[in-house]
mmCIF file of C-alpha atoms in Angstrom:
data_model
loop_
_atom_site.group_PDB
_atom_site.id
_atom_site.type_symbol
_atom_site.label_atom_id
_atom_site.label_comp_id
_atom_site.label_asym_id
_atom_site.label_seq_id
_atom_site.Cartn_x
_atom_site.Cartn_y
_atom_site.Cartn_z
ATOM 1 C CA MET F 201 -51.923 -60.907 16.526
ATOM 2 C CA GLN F 202 -52.650 -57.480 15.280
ATOM 3 C CA GLU F 203 -51.370 -56.102 18.538
ATOM 4 C CA ASN F 204 -48.154 -58.020 18.094
ATOM 5 C CA SER F 205 -47.866 -56.778 14.513
ATOM 6 C CA ARG F 206 -48.711 -53.273 15.660
ATOM 7 C CA GLY F 207 -46.056 -53.530 18.392
ATOM 8 C CA LYS F 208 -43.442 -54.629 15.862
ATOM 9 C CA GLU F 209 -44.365 -51.762 13.551
ATOM 10 C CA LEU F 210 -44.131 -49.356 16.452
ATOM 11 C CA THR F 211 -40.752 -50.795 17.447
ATOM 12 C CA ILE F 212 -39.534 -50.491 13.853
ATOM 13 C CA PHE F 213 -40.857 -46.928 13.702
ATOM 14 C CA ILE F 214 -39.149 -46.032 17.010
ATOM 15 C CA ASN F 215 -35.895 -47.591 15.777
ATOM 16 C CA GLN F 216 -36.170 -45.635 12.538
ATOM 17 C CA ILE F 217 -36.731 -42.437 14.523
ATOM 18 C CA ARG F 218 -33.673 -43.233 16.691
ATOM 19 C CA ASP F 219 -31.629 -43.955 13.560
ATOM 20 C CA LEU F 220 -32.842 -40.700 12.031
ATOM 21 C CA ASP F 221 -32.008 -38.843 15.247
ATOM 22 C CA LEU F 222 -28.527 -40.397 15.304
ATOM 23 C CA PHE F 223 -28.058 -39.543 11.629
ATOM 24 C CA LEU F 224 -29.157 -35.939 12.247
ATOM 25 C CA GLN F 225 -26.818 -35.628 15.238
ATOM 26 C CA LYS F 226 -23.885 -36.862 13.149
ATOM 27 C CA PHE F 227 -24.977 -34.668 10.254
ATOM 28 C CA TYR F 228 -25.109 -31.532 12.445
ATOM 29 C CA GLU F 229 -21.793 -32.435 14.078
ATOM 30 C CA THR F 230 -20.251 -32.772 10.622
ATOM 31 C CA LEU F 231 -21.789 -29.423 9.654
ATOM 32 C CA ARG F 232 -20.292 -27.774 12.761
ATOM 33 C CA GLU F 233 -16.876 -29.270 11.974
ATOM 34 C CA LYS F 234 -17.049 -28.151 8.331
ATOM 35 C CA ARG F 235 -18.222 -24.690 9.411
ATOM 36 C CA SER F 236 -15.318 -24.457 11.836
ATOM 37 C CA GLN F 237 -12.895 -25.586 9.114
ATOM 38 C CA LEU F 238 -14.345 -23.061 6.658
ATOM 39 C CA ILE F 239 -14.057 -20.248 9.185
ATOM 40 C CA SER F 240 -10.475 -21.240 9.944
ATOM 41 C CA THR F 241 -9.656 -21.385 6.229
ATOM 42 C CA ALA F 242 -11.342 -18.017 5.672
ATOM 43 C CA TYR F 243 -9.280 -16.431 8.464
ATOM 44 C CA SER F 244 -6.103 -17.963 7.040
ATOM 45 C CA LEU F 245 -6.912 -16.696 3.553
ATOM 46 C CA ALA F 246 -7.805 -13.257 4.912
ATOM 47 C CA GLU F 247 -4.520 -13.076 6.829
ATOM 48 C CA GLY F 248 -2.588 -14.146 3.741
ATOM 49 C CA LEU F 249 -4.407 -11.540 1.678
ATOM 50 C CA ARG F 250 -3.693 -8.887 4.319
ATOM 51 C CA ARG F 251 0.019 -9.734 4.214
ATOM 52 C CA ASP F 252 0.016 -9.659 0.410
ATOM 53 C CA ILE F 253 -1.756 -6.296 0.328
ATOM 54 C CA GLN F 254 0.582 -4.903 2.976
ATOM 55 C CA SER F 255 3.578 -6.086 0.959
ATOM 56 C CA VAL F 256 2.229 -4.505 -2.235
ATOM 57 C CA VAL F 257 1.473 -1.234 -0.432
ATOM 58 C CA GLU F 258 4.942 -1.160 1.122
ATOM 59 C CA ASP F 259 6.490 -1.821 -2.302
ATOM 60 C CA LEU F 260 4.419 0.959 -3.861
ATOM 61 C CA LEU F 261 5.349 3.354 -1.061
ATOM 62 C CA ALA F 262 9.039 2.510 -1.431
ATOM 63 C CA LYS F 263 8.811 2.996 -5.202
ATOM 64 C CA GLU F 264 7.043 6.340 -4.740
ATOM 65 C CA GLU F 265 9.614 7.401 -2.153
ATOM 66 C CA ARG F 266 12.448 6.598 -4.584
ATOM 67 C CA ARG F 267 10.659 8.500 -7.345
ATOM 68 C CA VAL F 268 10.125 11.528 -5.114
ATOM 69 C CA LYS F 269 13.746 11.462 -3.941
ATOM 70 C CA ALA F 270 14.924 11.253 -7.558
ATOM 71 C CA ASN F 271 12.695 14.193 -8.500
ATOM 72 C CA ILE F 272 13.965 16.200 -5.531
ATOM 73 C CA GLU F 273 17.565 15.439 -6.490
ATOM 74 C CA LYS F 274 16.860 16.378 -10.120
ATOM 75 C CA TYR F 275 15.220 19.642 -9.013
ATOM 76 C CA ARG F 276 18.142 20.362 -6.658
ATOM 77 C CA ARG F 277 20.653 19.845 -9.490
ATOM 78 C CA GLU F 278 18.591 22.026 -11.830
ATOM 79 C CA MET F 279 18.394 24.764 -9.189
ATOM 80 C CA GLU F 280 22.114 24.456 -8.516
ATOM 81 C CA GLU F 281 22.836 24.783 -12.227
ATOM 82 C CA THR F 282 20.467 27.745 -12.551
ATOM 83 C CA ILE F 283 22.032 29.449 -9.533
ATOM 84 C CA LEU F 284 25.547 28.891 -10.916
ATOM 85 C CA LYS F 285 24.549 30.276 -14.326
ATOM 86 C CA GLU F 286 22.833 33.264 -12.733
ATOM 87 C CA SER F 287 25.822 33.788 -10.457
ATOM 88 C CA GLU F 288 28.162 33.787 -13.473
ATOM 89 C CA ARG F 289 25.869 36.179 -15.326
ATOM 90 C CA LEU F 290 25.741 38.512 -12.336
ATOM 91 C CA LYS F 291 29.534 38.349 -11.910
ATOM 92 C CA LYS F 292 30.000 39.315 -15.566
ATOM 93 C CA LEU F 293 27.415 42.073 -15.220
ATOM 94 C CA ALA F 294 29.092 43.314 -12.030
ATOM 95 C CA GLU F 295 32.482 43.281 -13.757
ATOM 96 C CA LYS F 296 31.047 45.182 -16.718
ATOM 97 C CA LYS F 297 29.393 47.739 -14.406
ATOM 98 C CA ARG F 298 32.643 48.048 -12.436
ATOM 99 C CA GLU F 299 34.560 48.707 -15.637
ATOM 100 C CA GLU F 300 31.906 51.210 -16.750
ATOM 101 C CA ALA F 301 32.067 52.905 -13.343
ATOM 102 C CA ILE F 302 35.871 53.081 -13.456
ATOM 103 C CA GLU F 303 35.677 54.475 -16.969
ATOM 104 C CA HIS F 304 33.047 57.014 -15.917
ATOM 105 C CA VAL F 305 35.024 58.085 -12.853
ATOM 106 C CA THR F 306 38.176 58.258 -14.949
ATOM 107 C CA LYS F 307 36.405 60.485 -17.500
ATOM 108 C CA CYS F 308 35.081 62.668 -14.716
ATOM 109 C CA ILE F 309 38.492 63.020 -13.022
ATOM 110 C CA LEU F 310 40.744 63.337 -16.074
ATOM 111 C CA PRO F 311 39.018 66.262 -17.724
ATOM 112 C CA SER F 312 39.325 68.243 -14.524
ATOM 113 C CA ILE F 313 43.057 67.620 -14.165
#
């Protein structure tokens, strides 16, 4: 009778081990699936983040390019204005020197006539 009882206990123990093995197989399969899903989600999030960062960088570069172009245009206008003012000043100075030269030549020629 003890053998029969011992056999039943052994059968129960073997069945419990099989159930545990089946549970562990399902558990590890679920873990693999979840791991795969997490990796997929991580790649998706990383790609989305990459696109967002790229978009922000492109926006910043475009903004900086506009700022630089505006500064270049401002500097060009300032230089143009400075050149025009200097040109006018030099024209007036040249005219004054021309008049002084004519006056000087006239003074030099007239006294000798």
